[in-house]
Amino acid sequence: MSRRLVYFSLSLMCIIFCILIVLLFSEMPFIRGLVGDVIIVVFIYYFIMTLKDFNSIYVVIFTLVLAFITEVLQYFHFASILGLQHNKIAQLIIGSIFDPMDMIAYTIGGIVAFIIDTKIIKKPKNTHIRTY
């Protein structure tokens, strides 16, 4: 299976999990907040990797910077500034409540995505043959 297909499959699974979290666990802040934020960062990472075989470290840094900027924009009530405070889709994408714990969740998601990518998906092939 091609690596991009693996990335696409993982990103699709992540978005399905995110939708299920929103639909089934909206009243459970730990799952909706922490687990959802971890998974969304993993989704963004793998979605980017479906486009091209980018350097993993650059993608994880880009993904985390994007997530952190989004969180900072929540601090400044960016959705309200844009007049989107009542738009459910905008609320879901941009968010509405600043929480510094989200940055920890984003970091965990970035680490998880990076480790899975570099240790499992891009696992270096054993180039030498052992003979006994």
Backbone as ProteinMPNN parsed JSONL, in Angstrom:
{"seq_chain_A": "MSRRLVYFSLSLMCIIFCILIVLLFSEMPFIRGLVGDVIIVVFIYYFIMTLKDFNSIYVVIFTLVLAFITEVLQYFHFASILGLQHNKIAQLIIGSIFDPMDMIAYTIGGIVAFIIDTKIIKKPKNTHIRTY", "coords_chain_A": {"N_chain_A": [[0.855, -1.178, 0.0], [0.559, 2.23, -0.804], [2.335, 4.915, 0.734], [1.03, 7.385, 0.892], [-1.627, 6.64, 0.711], [-1.894, 5.325, 3.12], [-1.55, 7.512, 4.867], [-3.804, 9.006, 4.073], [-5.85, 7.243, 4.828], [-5.457, 7.165, 7.613], [-5.927, 9.865, 8.24], [-8.601, 10.047, 7.491], [-9.768, 8.241, 9.309], [-9.24, 9.667, 11.662], [-10.815, 11.996, 11.313], [-13.329, 10.858, 11.304], [-13.394, 9.854, 13.928], [-13.315, 12.324, 15.266], [-15.78, 13.442, 14.506], [-17.515, 11.559, 15.655], [-16.874, 11.993, 18.347], [-17.831, 14.616, 18.708], [-20.558, 14.163, 18.228], [-21.294, 12.115, 20.064], [-20.069, 12.553, 22.537], [-20.415, 15.125, 23.509], [-21.14, 16.164, 25.945], [-19.148, 15.494, 27.652], [-16.489, 16.875, 28.878], [-13.726, 16.164, 29.086], [-13.242, 14.175, 27.13], [-14.308, 15.402, 24.823], [-12.846, 17.771, 24.806], [-9.925, 17.374, 25.498], [-9.186, 14.796, 24.274], [-10.366, 15.126, 21.76], [-8.933, 17.381, 20.818], [-6.343, 16.343, 20.68], [-6.701, 14.39, 18.687], [-7.505, 15.969, 16.502], [-5.214, 17.372, 15.819], [-3.556, 15.266, 15.061], [-5.035, 14.453, 12.841], [-4.753, 16.747, 11.129], [-1.975, 16.692, 10.675], [-1.618, 14.159, 9.334], [-3.303, 14.573, 7.157], [-1.979, 16.633, 5.778], [0.3, 15.204, 5.097], [-0.753, 13.507, 3.198], [-0.691, 14.928, 0.902], [1.937, 15.298, -0.066], [5.178, 13.819, 0.234], [6.375, 15.129, 2.696], [8.971, 16.455, 4.853], [8.912, 15.058, 7.998], [9.403, 16.372, 10.47], [9.127, 19.07, 9.816], [6.437, 19.166, 9.136], [5.157, 18.478, 11.546], [5.932, 20.638, 13.129], [4.782, 22.787, 11.672], [2.064, 22.058, 11.887], [1.653, 22.199, 14.677], [2.219, 24.913, 15.154], [0.151, 26.078, 13.676], [-2.06, 25.094, 15.158], [-1.529, 26.286, 17.67], [-1.664, 29.006, 17.006], [-4.365, 29.162, 16.329], [-5.461, 28.7, 18.857], [-4.541, 30.961, 20.25], [-5.888, 32.917, 18.804], [-8.436, 32.349, 19.694], [-8.25, 33.286, 22.288], [-8.311, 36.013, 21.818], [-10.892, 36.27, 20.954], [-11.556, 35.831, 18.232], [-13.52, 34.72, 16.513], [-15.786, 36.168, 17.236], [-14.962, 38.729, 16.51], [-14.958, 38.437, 13.772], [-17.637, 38.196, 13.438], [-18.764, 35.705, 13.638], [-19.652, 34.373, 15.839], [-22.003, 32.984, 16.35], [-22.141, 31.037, 14.488], [-22.125, 27.695, 13.976], [-20.368, 25.956, 12.578], [-18.115, 27.571, 12.187], [-17.491, 27.993, 14.859], [-16.743, 25.419, 15.547], [-14.465, 25.013, 13.93], [-12.752, 27.297, 14.336], [-13.026, 27.623, 17.038], [-13.95, 28.746, 20.352], [-13.383, 29.203, 23.0], [-10.677, 30.06, 24.917], [-8.183, 27.966, 26.149], [-5.47, 27.108, 27.932], [-4.729, 24.475, 28.387], [-5.409, 23.185, 26.09], [-3.263, 23.588, 24.417], [-1.42, 21.838, 25.435], [-2.705, 19.447, 24.817], [-2.618, 19.658, 22.0], [0.131, 19.489, 21.612], [0.637, 16.897, 22.548], [-0.816, 15.492, 20.598], [0.688, 16.182, 18.31], [3.137, 14.96, 18.934], [2.344, 12.267, 19.07], [1.444, 11.818, 16.392], [3.836, 12.296, 15.004], [5.582, 10.335, 16.06], [4.252, 7.924, 15.362], [4.377, 8.216, 12.604], [7.202, 8.375, 12.028], [8.307, 6.135, 13.291], [6.752, 3.938, 12.67], [5.261, 4.157, 10.154], [7.169, 5.296, 8.346], [9.219, 3.622, 8.849], [12.584, 2.765, 8.914], [13.984, 0.628, 6.5], [15.533, -2.506, 6.928], [18.625, -2.643, 5.75], [20.77, -4.265, 5.591], [21.756, -7.677, 5.423], [21.566, -10.267, 7.656], [23.646, -12.988, 8.301], [23.932, -16.174, 9.575]], "CA_chain_A": [[0.0, 0.0, 0.0], [1.385, 3.428, -0.868], [2.389, 5.681, 1.979], [-0.012, 8.423, 0.878], [-2.894, 5.978, 1.012], [-1.866, 5.107, 4.578], [-1.83, 8.82, 5.468], [-5.196, 9.348, 3.814], [-6.68, 6.375, 5.674], [-5.337, 7.64, 8.997], [-6.621, 11.151, 8.387], [-10.034, 9.753, 7.425], [-10.14, 7.669, 10.614], [-9.212, 10.744, 12.659], [-11.974, 12.878, 11.156], [-14.494, 10.083, 11.758], [-13.356, 9.893, 15.398], [-13.691, 13.675, 15.707], [-17.238, 13.575, 14.321], [-18.142, 10.736, 16.7], [-16.692, 12.678, 19.632], [-18.773, 15.736, 18.749], [-21.931, 13.659, 18.286], [-21.579, 11.212, 21.174], [-19.439, 12.923, 23.804], [-20.437, 16.583, 23.655], [-21.345, 16.518, 27.36], [-18.005, 14.999, 28.423], [-15.429, 17.831, 28.529], [-12.408, 15.551, 28.938], [-13.165, 13.517, 25.822], [-14.551, 16.406, 23.774], [-11.755, 18.743, 24.795], [-8.562, 16.85, 25.407], [-9.043, 13.743, 23.262], [-10.695, 15.735, 20.469], [-7.827, 18.243, 20.398], [-5.236, 15.465, 20.293], [-7.032, 13.744, 17.414], [-7.573, 16.928, 15.396], [-3.84, 17.654, 15.405], [-3.126, 14.077, 14.317], [-5.723, 14.556, 11.55], [-4.123, 17.776, 10.29], [-0.656, 16.177, 10.304], [-1.724, 13.125, 8.307], [-3.899, 15.153, 5.957], [-0.891, 17.315, 5.07], [1.199, 14.18, 4.56], [-1.36, 12.876, 2.017], [-0.437, 15.781, -0.253], [3.294, 15.098, -0.555], [6.033, 13.214, 1.255], [7.123, 16.203, 3.333], [9.797, 16.126, 6.005], [8.016, 14.889, 9.147], [9.623, 17.385, 11.515], [8.541, 20.327, 9.35], [4.979, 19.049, 9.18], [4.703, 18.538, 12.935], [6.113, 22.026, 13.575], [3.738, 23.578, 11.019], [0.774, 21.689, 12.468], [1.569, 22.746, 16.035], [2.126, 26.373, 15.054], [-1.225, 26.349, 13.243], [-2.949, 24.841, 16.298], [-1.276, 27.3, 18.701], [-2.216, 30.273, 16.509], [-5.817, 29.058, 16.481], [-5.771, 28.862, 20.283], [-4.309, 32.373, 20.585], [-7.012, 33.655, 18.219], [-9.568, 32.152, 20.607], [-8.026, 34.202, 23.417], [-8.719, 37.349, 21.377], [-12.288, 36.169, 20.494], [-11.486, 36.045, 16.788], [-14.813, 34.396, 15.892], [-16.675, 37.318, 17.47], [-14.467, 39.844, 15.695], [-15.419, 38.179, 12.402], [-19.09, 38.107, 13.437], [-19.122, 34.296, 13.467], [-19.838, 33.775, 17.165], [-23.201, 32.135, 16.373], [-22.01, 30.064, 13.409], [-21.663, 26.433, 14.586], [-19.211, 25.432, 11.856], [-16.984, 28.434, 12.529], [-17.168, 27.682, 16.251], [-16.063, 24.126, 15.559], [-13.153, 25.148, 13.299], [-11.949, 28.32, 15.008], [-13.148, 27.49, 18.484], [-14.472, 29.961, 20.97], [-12.931, 29.366, 24.382], [-9.247, 29.864, 25.107], [-7.818, 27.086, 27.244], [-4.061, 26.754, 27.771], [-4.597, 23.014, 28.381], [-5.525, 22.758, 24.699], [-1.915, 23.578, 23.837], [-0.817, 20.569, 25.867], [-3.339, 18.419, 23.987], [-2.068, 19.784, 20.653], [1.499, 18.979, 21.657], [0.524, 15.432, 22.63], [-1.228, 15.039, 19.27], [1.832, 16.311, 17.413], [4.106, 13.921, 19.287], [1.767, 10.974, 18.657], [1.478, 11.736, 14.929], [5.23, 12.223, 14.582], [6.143, 9.029, 16.434], [3.65, 6.9, 14.502], [4.894, 8.413, 11.254], [8.625, 8.082, 11.871], [8.693, 4.828, 13.835], [5.947, 2.846, 12.104], [4.962, 4.335, 8.729], [8.422, 5.499, 7.614], [10.238, 2.801, 9.516], [13.69, 2.452, 8.001], [14.094, -0.787, 6.14], [16.8, -3.127, 7.273], [19.32, -2.726, 4.476], [21.802, -5.305, 5.578], [21.233, -9.026, 5.656], [22.35, -11.021, 8.635], [23.83, -14.403, 8.031], [24.421, -16.887, 10.762]], "C_chain_A": [[0.898, 1.237, 0.0], [1.276, 4.211, 0.447], [1.295, 6.75, 2.021], [-1.391, 7.85, 1.163], [-2.996, 5.687, 2.512], [-2.189, 6.42, 5.285], [-3.285, 9.22, 5.283], [-6.126, 8.532, 4.709], [-6.643, 6.822, 7.132], [-6.054, 8.967, 9.201], [-8.132, 10.961, 8.331], [-10.535, 9.164, 8.743], [-10.197, 8.755, 11.682], [-10.445, 11.635, 12.546], [-13.251, 12.163, 11.558], [-14.548, 10.068, 13.278], [-13.775, 11.26, 15.922], [-15.197, 13.891, 15.588], [-17.973, 12.777, 15.392], [-18.016, 11.388, 18.075], [-17.683, 13.817, 19.767], [-20.205, 15.238, 18.935], [-22.245, 12.895, 19.572], [-21.059, 11.678, 22.543], [-19.44, 14.427, 24.052], [-20.614, 17.03, 25.099], [-20.192, 16.048, 28.251], [-16.782, 15.849, 28.07], [-14.053, 17.195, 28.323], [-12.256, 14.938, 27.548], [-13.313, 14.541, 24.707], [-13.381, 17.366, 23.667], [-10.404, 18.114, 24.538], [-8.399, 15.841, 24.275], [-9.339, 14.309, 21.864], [-9.568, 16.607, 19.94], [-6.604, 17.435, 19.99], [-5.508, 14.904, 18.9], [-7.052, 14.744, 16.265], [-6.182, 17.303, 14.912], [-3.269, 16.476, 14.613], [-3.761, 14.1, 12.916], [-5.02, 15.549, 10.629], [-2.762, 17.297, 9.787], [-0.77, 15.17, 9.157], [-2.388, 13.637, 7.033], [-2.838, 15.871, 5.134], [0.026, 16.294, 4.406], [0.58, 13.427, 3.372], [-1.008, 13.66, 0.748], [0.914, 15.517, -0.9], [4.107, 14.478, 0.573], [6.953, 14.283, 1.846], [8.008, 15.651, 4.445], [8.908, 16.138, 7.252], [8.177, 15.98, 10.198], [9.023, 18.728, 11.105], [7.02, 20.297, 9.441], [4.482, 19.133, 10.624], [4.858, 19.96, 13.484], [5.029, 22.913, 12.975], [2.373, 23.328, 11.659], [0.61, 22.282, 13.86], [1.475, 24.262, 16.02], [0.715, 26.778, 14.642], [-2.205, 26.184, 14.406], [-2.773, 25.905, 17.38], [-1.822, 28.659, 18.283], [-3.735, 30.276, 16.661], [-6.214, 29.28, 17.937], [-5.586, 30.319, 20.722], [-5.434, 33.233, 20.011], [-8.281, 33.495, 19.066], [-9.455, 33.09, 21.805], [-8.521, 35.608, 23.073], [-10.129, 37.366, 20.784], [-12.412, 36.468, 19.001], [-12.813, 35.759, 16.091], [-15.79, 35.558, 16.064], [-16.263, 38.516, 16.63], [-14.942, 39.688, 14.252], [-16.937, 38.112, 12.29], [-19.596, 36.68, 13.285], [-19.408, 33.594, 14.79], [-21.065, 32.868, 17.253], [-23.196, 31.073, 15.271], [-21.376, 28.787, 13.97], [-20.422, 25.871, 13.901], [-17.969, 26.261, 12.173], [-16.535, 28.179, 13.966], [-16.374, 26.392, 16.349], [-14.642, 24.25, 15.01], [-12.254, 26.112, 14.061], [-11.926, 28.1, 16.514], [-13.627, 28.791, 19.083], [-13.921, 30.222, 22.36], [-11.448, 29.06, 24.468], [-9.02, 28.979, 26.324], [-6.368, 26.674, 27.052], [-3.823, 25.245, 27.781], [-4.727, 22.448, 26.962], [-4.149, 22.681, 24.045], [-1.153, 22.318, 24.246], [-1.392, 19.429, 25.024], [-2.797, 18.46, 22.563], [-0.657, 19.192, 20.588], [1.508, 17.456, 21.729], [0.142, 14.867, 21.262], [-0.086, 15.106, 18.263], [2.874, 15.233, 17.665], [3.612, 12.553, 18.826], [1.863, 10.801, 17.139], [2.91, 11.546, 14.431], [5.835, 10.853, 14.875], [5.572, 7.917, 15.556], [4.229, 6.998, 13.087], [6.342, 7.933, 11.128], [9.025, 6.686, 12.344], [7.923, 3.664, 13.216], [5.774, 3.01, 10.588], [6.242, 4.455, 7.903], [9.562, 4.698, 8.23], [11.343, 2.461, 8.525], [13.761, 0.949, 7.741], [15.487, -1.292, 6.511], [17.552, -3.391, 5.969], [20.421, -3.771, 4.456], [21.183, -6.649, 5.953], [22.153, -9.723, 6.651], [22.462, -12.471, 8.195], [24.443, -15.066, 9.253], [24.958, -18.244, 10.368]], "O_chain_A": [[1.889, 1.282, 0.728], [0.268, 4.162, 1.151], [0.702, 6.99, 3.072], [-2.225, 8.506, 1.787], [-4.075, 5.796, 3.096], [-3.01, 6.444, 6.201], [-3.926, 9.71, 6.213], [-7.077, 9.067, 5.279], [-7.673, 6.854, 7.805], [-6.714, 9.17, 10.22], [-8.867, 11.64, 9.047], [-11.599, 9.543, 9.234], [-11.103, 8.761, 12.515], [-11.052, 11.99, 13.556], [-14.165, 12.787, 12.097], [-15.616, 10.248, 13.863], [-14.506, 11.351, 16.909], [-15.813, 14.467, 16.484], [-18.945, 13.262, 15.971], [-18.95, 11.338, 18.875], [-18.309, 13.976, 20.814], [-20.974, 15.816, 19.702], [-23.346, 13.017, 20.11], [-21.558, 11.243, 23.582], [-18.554, 14.943, 24.734], [-20.272, 18.162, 25.44], [-20.257, 16.19, 29.472], [-16.109, 15.578, 27.075], [-13.292, 17.647, 27.467], [-11.252, 15.163, 26.872], [-12.532, 14.547, 23.755], [-12.971, 17.733, 22.566], [-9.812, 18.305, 23.476], [-7.55, 16.027, 23.404], [-8.635, 13.998, 20.903], [-9.273, 16.58, 18.746], [-5.903, 17.807, 19.05], [-4.636, 14.942, 18.032], [-6.651, 14.401, 15.152], [-5.985, 17.529, 13.718], [-2.579, 16.672, 13.612], [-3.094, 13.8, 11.926], [-4.726, 15.228, 9.478], [-2.432, 17.474, 8.614], [-0.101, 15.31, 8.133], [-2.062, 13.174, 5.94], [-2.806, 15.727, 3.912], [0.476, 16.5, 3.279], [1.302, 12.777, 2.616], [-1.029, 13.108, -0.351], [1.034, 15.512, -2.126], [3.748, 14.608, 1.743], [8.144, 14.337, 1.541], [7.817, 14.529, 4.914], [8.229, 17.128, 7.521], [7.188, 16.458, 10.753], [8.475, 19.446, 11.941], [6.395, 21.299, 9.787], [3.481, 19.798, 10.89], [3.996, 20.43, 14.227], [4.417, 23.708, 13.689], [1.625, 24.264, 11.937], [-0.452, 22.811, 14.189], [0.72, 24.838, 16.802], [0.15, 27.718, 15.201], [-3.075, 27.029, 14.616], [-3.758, 26.377, 17.948], [-2.378, 29.386, 19.106], [-4.321, 31.277, 17.073], [-7.193, 29.971, 18.217], [-6.396, 30.843, 21.486], [-5.885, 34.176, 20.661], [-9.101, 34.41, 19.139], [-10.459, 33.625, 22.277], [-9.078, 36.305, 23.921], [-10.529, 38.359, 20.177], [-13.26, 37.251, 18.574], [-13.192, 36.483, 15.171], [-16.533, 35.891, 15.141], [-17.112, 39.234, 16.102], [-15.283, 40.669, 13.591], [-17.475, 37.986, 11.19], [-20.728, 36.464, 12.852], [-19.407, 32.364, 14.858], [-21.145, 32.049, 18.169], [-24.146, 30.301, 15.145], [-20.22, 28.801, 14.392], [-19.521, 25.365, 14.571], [-16.893, 25.708, 12.402], [-15.338, 28.153, 14.253], [-15.441, 26.287, 17.145], [-13.713, 23.658, 15.56], [-11.118, 25.773, 14.394], [-10.922, 28.363, 17.176], [-13.701, 29.814, 18.402], [-13.986, 31.35, 22.849], [-11.006, 27.959, 24.141], [-9.59, 29.209, 27.391], [-6.058, 25.957, 26.1], [-2.82, 24.779, 27.241], [-4.218, 21.366, 26.67], [-3.901, 21.808, 23.213], [-0.338, 21.802, 23.481], [-0.656, 18.553, 24.571], [-2.54, 17.411, 21.973], [-0.303, 18.492, 19.64], [2.297, 16.803, 21.046], [0.717, 13.872, 20.82], [0.089, 14.193, 17.456], [3.428, 14.661, 16.726], [4.375, 11.772, 18.257], [2.311, 9.76, 16.657], [3.162, 10.732, 13.543], [6.521, 10.28, 14.029], [6.315, 7.068, 15.064], [4.531, 5.984, 12.458], [6.666, 7.168, 10.219], [9.993, 6.119, 11.836], [8.394, 2.528, 13.239], [6.104, 2.102, 9.825], [6.383, 3.791, 6.876], [10.729, 5.075, 8.128], [11.084, 1.938, 7.441], [13.617, 0.129, 8.648], [16.478, -0.569, 6.41], [17.163, -4.255, 5.182], [20.938, -4.113, 3.392], [20.212, -6.721, 6.707], [23.372, -9.749, 6.48], [21.485, -13.088, 7.773], [25.371, -14.539, 9.868], [25.416, -19.0, 11.225]]}, "name": "protein", "num_of_chains": 1, "seq": "MSRRLVYFSLSLMCIIFCILIVLLFSEMPFIRGLVGDVIIVVFIYYFIMTLKDFNSIYVVIFTLVLAFITEVLQYFHFASILGLQHNKIAQLIIGSIFDPMDMIAYTIGGIVAFIIDTKIIKKPKNTHIRTY"}
